[in-house]
Tab-separated table of C-alpha atoms in Angstrom:
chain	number	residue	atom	x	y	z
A	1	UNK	CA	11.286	156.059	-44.172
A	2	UNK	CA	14.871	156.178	-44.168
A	3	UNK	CA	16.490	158.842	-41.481
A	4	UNK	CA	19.248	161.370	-41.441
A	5	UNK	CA	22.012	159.863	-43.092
A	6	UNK	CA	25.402	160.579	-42.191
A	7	UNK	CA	29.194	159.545	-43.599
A	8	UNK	CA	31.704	158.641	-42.577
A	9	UNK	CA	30.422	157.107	-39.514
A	10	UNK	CA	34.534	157.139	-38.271
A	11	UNK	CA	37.006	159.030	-39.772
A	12	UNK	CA	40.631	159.341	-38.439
A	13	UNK	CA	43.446	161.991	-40.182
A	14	UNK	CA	46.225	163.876	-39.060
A	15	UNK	CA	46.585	167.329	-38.691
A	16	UNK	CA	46.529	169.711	-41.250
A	17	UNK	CA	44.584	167.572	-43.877
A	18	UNK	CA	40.776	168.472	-45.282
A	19	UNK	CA	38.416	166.415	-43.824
A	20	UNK	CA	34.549	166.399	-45.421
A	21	UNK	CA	31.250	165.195	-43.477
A	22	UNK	CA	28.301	164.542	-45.333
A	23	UNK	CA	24.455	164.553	-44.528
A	24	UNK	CA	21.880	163.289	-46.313
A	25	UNK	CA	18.464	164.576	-44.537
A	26	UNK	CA	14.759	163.309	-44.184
A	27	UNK	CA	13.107	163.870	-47.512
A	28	UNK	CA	11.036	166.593	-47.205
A	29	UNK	CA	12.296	168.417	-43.666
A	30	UNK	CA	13.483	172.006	-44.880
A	31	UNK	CA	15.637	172.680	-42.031
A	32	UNK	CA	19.085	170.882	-41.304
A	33	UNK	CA	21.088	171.486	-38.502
A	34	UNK	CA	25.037	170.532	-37.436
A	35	UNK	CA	25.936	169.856	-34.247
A	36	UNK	CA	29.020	169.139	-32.137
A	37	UNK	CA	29.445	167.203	-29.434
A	38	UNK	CA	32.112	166.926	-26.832
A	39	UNK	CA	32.945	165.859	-23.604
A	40	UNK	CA	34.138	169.320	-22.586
A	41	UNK	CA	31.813	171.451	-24.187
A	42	UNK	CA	28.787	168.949	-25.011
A	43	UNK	CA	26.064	169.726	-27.721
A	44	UNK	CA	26.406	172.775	-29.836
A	45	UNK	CA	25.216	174.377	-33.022
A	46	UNK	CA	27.491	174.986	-35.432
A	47	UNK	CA	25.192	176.616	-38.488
A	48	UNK	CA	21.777	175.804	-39.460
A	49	UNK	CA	19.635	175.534	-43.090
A	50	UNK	CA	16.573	176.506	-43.946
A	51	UNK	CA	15.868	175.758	-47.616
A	52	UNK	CA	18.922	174.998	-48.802
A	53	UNK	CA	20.034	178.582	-47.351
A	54	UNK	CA	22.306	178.884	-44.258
A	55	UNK	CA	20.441	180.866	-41.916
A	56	UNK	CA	22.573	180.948	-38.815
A	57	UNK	CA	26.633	180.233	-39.003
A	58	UNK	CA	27.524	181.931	-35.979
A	59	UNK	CA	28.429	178.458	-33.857
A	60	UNK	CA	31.062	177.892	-36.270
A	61	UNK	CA	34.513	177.902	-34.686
A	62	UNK	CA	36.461	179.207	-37.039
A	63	UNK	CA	37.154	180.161	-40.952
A	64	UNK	CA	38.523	176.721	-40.994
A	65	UNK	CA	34.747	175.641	-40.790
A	66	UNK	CA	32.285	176.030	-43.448
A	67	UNK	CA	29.337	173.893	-44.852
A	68	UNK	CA	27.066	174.405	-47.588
A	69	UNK	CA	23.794	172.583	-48.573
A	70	UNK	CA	23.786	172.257	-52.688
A	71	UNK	CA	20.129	170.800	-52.844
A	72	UNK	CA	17.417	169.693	-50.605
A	73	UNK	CA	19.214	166.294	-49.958
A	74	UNK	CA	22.433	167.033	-49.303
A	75	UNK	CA	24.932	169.103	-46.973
A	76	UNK	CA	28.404	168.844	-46.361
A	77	UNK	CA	30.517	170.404	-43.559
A	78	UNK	CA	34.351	170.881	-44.530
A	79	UNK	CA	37.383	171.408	-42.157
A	80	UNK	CA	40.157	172.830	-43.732
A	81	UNK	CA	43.179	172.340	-42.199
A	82	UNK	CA	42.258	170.041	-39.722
A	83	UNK	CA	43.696	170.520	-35.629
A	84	UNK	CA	43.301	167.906	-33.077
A	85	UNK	CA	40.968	169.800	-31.342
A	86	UNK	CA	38.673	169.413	-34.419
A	87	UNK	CA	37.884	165.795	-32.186
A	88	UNK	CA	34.296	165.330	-32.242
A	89	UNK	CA	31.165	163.693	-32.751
A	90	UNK	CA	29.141	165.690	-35.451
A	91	UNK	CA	25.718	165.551	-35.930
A	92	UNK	CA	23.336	166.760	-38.701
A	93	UNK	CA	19.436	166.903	-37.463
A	94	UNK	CA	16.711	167.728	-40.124
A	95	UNK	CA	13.260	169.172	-39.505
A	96	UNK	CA	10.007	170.443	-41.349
A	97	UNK	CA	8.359	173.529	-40.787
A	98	UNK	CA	8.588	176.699	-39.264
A	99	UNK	CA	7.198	176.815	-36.445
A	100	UNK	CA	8.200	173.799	-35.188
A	101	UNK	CA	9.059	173.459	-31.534
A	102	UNK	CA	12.123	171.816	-31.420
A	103	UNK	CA	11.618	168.309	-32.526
A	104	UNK	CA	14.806	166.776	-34.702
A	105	UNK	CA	15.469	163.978	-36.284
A	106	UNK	CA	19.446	162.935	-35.948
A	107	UNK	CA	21.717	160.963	-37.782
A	108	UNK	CA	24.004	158.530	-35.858
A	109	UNK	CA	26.689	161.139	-36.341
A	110	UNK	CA	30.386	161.350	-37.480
A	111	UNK	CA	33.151	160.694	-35.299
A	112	UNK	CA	35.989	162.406	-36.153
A	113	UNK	CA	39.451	161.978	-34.736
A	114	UNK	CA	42.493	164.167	-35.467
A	115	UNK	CA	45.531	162.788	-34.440
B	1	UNK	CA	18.289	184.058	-23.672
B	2	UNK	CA	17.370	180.579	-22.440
B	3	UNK	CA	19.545	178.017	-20.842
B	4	UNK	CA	19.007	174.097	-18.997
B	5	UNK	CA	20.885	172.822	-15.860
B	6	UNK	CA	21.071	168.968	-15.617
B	7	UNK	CA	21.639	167.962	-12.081
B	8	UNK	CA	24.371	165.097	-11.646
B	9	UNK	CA	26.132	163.884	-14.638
B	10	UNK	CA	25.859	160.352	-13.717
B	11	UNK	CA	23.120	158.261	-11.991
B	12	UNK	CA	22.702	154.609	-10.961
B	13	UNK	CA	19.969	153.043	-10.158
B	14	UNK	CA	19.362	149.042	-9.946
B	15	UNK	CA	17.034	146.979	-12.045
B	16	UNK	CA	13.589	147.358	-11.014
B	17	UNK	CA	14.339	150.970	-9.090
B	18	UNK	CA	12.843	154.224	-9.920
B	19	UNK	CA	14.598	156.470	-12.364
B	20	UNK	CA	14.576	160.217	-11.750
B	21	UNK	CA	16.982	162.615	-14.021
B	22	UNK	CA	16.633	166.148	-13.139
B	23	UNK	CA	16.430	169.268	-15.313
B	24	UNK	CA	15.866	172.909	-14.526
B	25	UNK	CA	15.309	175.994	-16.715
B	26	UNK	CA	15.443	179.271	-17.442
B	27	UNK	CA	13.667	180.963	-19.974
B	28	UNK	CA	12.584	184.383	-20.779
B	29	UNK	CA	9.428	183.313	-22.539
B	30	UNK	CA	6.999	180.372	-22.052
B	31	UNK	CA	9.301	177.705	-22.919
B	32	UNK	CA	8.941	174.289	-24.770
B	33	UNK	CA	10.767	171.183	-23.155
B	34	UNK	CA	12.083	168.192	-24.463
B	35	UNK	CA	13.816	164.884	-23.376
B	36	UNK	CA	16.344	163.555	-25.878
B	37	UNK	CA	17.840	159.916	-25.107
B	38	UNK	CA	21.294	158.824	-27.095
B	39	UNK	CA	22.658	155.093	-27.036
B	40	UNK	CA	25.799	153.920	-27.503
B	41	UNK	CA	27.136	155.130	-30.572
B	42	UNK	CA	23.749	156.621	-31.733
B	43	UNK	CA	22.580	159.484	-32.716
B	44	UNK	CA	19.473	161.478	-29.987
B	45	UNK	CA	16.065	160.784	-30.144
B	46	UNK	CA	13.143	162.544	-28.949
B	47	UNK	CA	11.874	160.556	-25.628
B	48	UNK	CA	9.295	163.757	-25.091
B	49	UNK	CA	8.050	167.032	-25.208
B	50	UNK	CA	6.362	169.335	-23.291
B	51	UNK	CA	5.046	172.155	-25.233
B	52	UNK	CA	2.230	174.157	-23.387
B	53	UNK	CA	-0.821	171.521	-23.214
B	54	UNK	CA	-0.822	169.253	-20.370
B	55	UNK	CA	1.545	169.372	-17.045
B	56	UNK	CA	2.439	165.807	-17.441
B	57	UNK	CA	3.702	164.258	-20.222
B	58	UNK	CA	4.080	160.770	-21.122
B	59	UNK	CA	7.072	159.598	-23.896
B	60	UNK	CA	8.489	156.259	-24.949
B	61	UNK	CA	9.673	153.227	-23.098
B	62	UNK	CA	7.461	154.532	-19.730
B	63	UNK	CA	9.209	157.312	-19.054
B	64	UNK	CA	7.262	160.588	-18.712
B	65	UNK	CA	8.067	164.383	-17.174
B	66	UNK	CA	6.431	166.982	-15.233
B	67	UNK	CA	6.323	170.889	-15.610
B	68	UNK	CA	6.560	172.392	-13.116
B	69	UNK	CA	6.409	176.271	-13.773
B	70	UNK	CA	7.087	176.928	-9.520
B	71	UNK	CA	10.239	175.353	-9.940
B	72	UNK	CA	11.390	175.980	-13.347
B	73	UNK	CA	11.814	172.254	-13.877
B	74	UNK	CA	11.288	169.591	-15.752
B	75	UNK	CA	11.941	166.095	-14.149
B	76	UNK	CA	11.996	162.917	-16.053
B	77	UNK	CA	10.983	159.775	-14.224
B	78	UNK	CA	10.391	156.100	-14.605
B	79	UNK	CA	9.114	153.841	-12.154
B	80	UNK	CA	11.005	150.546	-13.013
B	81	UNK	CA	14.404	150.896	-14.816
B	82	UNK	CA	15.612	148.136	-17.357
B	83	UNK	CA	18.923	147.329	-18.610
B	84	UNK	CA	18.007	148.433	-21.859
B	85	UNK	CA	17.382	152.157	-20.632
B	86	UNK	CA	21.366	152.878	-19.899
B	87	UNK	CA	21.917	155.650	-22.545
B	88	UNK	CA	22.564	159.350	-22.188
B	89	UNK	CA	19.649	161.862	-21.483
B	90	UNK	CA	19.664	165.473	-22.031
B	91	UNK	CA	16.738	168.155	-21.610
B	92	UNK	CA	16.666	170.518	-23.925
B	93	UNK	CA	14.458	174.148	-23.996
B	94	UNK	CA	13.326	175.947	-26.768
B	95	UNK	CA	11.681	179.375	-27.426
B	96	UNK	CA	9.203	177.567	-29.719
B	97	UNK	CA	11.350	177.344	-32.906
B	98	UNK	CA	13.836	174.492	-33.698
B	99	UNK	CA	16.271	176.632	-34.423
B	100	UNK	CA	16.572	177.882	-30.724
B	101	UNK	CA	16.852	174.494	-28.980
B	102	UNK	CA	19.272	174.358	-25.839
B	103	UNK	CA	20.518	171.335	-24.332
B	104	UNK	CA	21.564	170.353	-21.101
B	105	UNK	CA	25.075	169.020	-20.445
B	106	UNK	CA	23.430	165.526	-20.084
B	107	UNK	CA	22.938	162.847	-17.693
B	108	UNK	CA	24.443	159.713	-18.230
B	109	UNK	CA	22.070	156.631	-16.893
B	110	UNK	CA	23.548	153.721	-15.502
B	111	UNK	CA	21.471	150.494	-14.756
B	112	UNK	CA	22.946	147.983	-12.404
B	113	UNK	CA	21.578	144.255	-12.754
């Protein structure tokens, strides 16, 4: 089975410009997650899906953040205007199930630089 | 509210030499504990879990972690490093639900030939 699918895998702008990540998760999971990572702050949630629904938003940043998830195979998270401190490495993790305990699957992530 | 202190940032060890990361925890409720490992450029994998059966747990690659309610902790070991286990590890503690997992700050593993 294919994994979490992420793109870009690198993507490099300058500030101010709309920048789009894109996650494609394990078919059949019914949650997706999106991380950040930094060296400062390290891993963090930024909003979570369950269903296609966002369930949790309340690691995102800013209003300059938002995602959505359109159907079961697709999410995308948006940053509108861009800021250098947008630098990151973002993840998107998919799971199944409810009551799951904490096992995700992750994609190899987006690295994003904002110059 | 649950949280996960790594202990040292960066380890060495040499080829052949034990590995030991550290992790403690706190948690309000019987937690769940995991071991992710990220390569290079990778995305984290699950290494292994602890979730309520037995005290020690064995994951991938020979590594494997005890529970240790006593001390709040959660130690991953290995008795013979390889090259090919330089990556990044992080613990991570959940409340029993994926949507509550917490990681560490991570440990980065360095194995010296």
């Amino acid at each position: 089975d294919a994994g979490v699918i992420q793109s870009p895998r690198h993507e490099v702008t300058e500030m101010g410009q709309e920048v789009t990540l894109r996650c494609k998760p394990i078919s059949g999971h019914d949650y997706l997650f999106w991380y950040r990572q930094t060296m400062m702050r390290g891993l963090e949630l930024l909003i979570y899906f369950n269903n296609n629904v966002p369930i949790d938003d309340s690691g995102m940043p800013e209003d300059r953040f938002s995602a959505k998830m359109p159907n079961a195979s697709f999410s995308t998270l948006k940053i509108q205007p861009s800021e250098p401190r947008d630098s990151a490495v973002y993840f998107c993790a998919s799971t199944e199930g409810q009551y799951n305990t904490g096992e995700l699957f992750f994609g190899e992530g987006s690295r994003l630089t904002v110059l | 509210a649950q949280s996960v202190t790594q202990l040292g940032s960066h380890v060495s060890v040499s080829e052949g030499a034990l590995v030991l990361l550290r992790c403690n925890y706190s948690s309000s409720v019987p937690p769940y504990l995991f071991w992710y490992v990220q390569y290079p450029n990778q995305g984290l994998q699950l290494l292994l879990k602890y979730t309520s059966a037995a005290t020690l747990v064995k994951g991938i690659n020979g590594f494997e972690a005890e529970f240790k309610k006593s001390e709040t902790s959660f130690h991953l070991t290995k008795p013979s490093a390889h090259m090919s286990d330089a990556a990044e590890y992080f613990c991570a503690v959940s409340d029993g639900s994926a949507r509550q997992l917490t990681f560490g700050s991570g440990t980065q593993l360095t194995v010296l030939p």
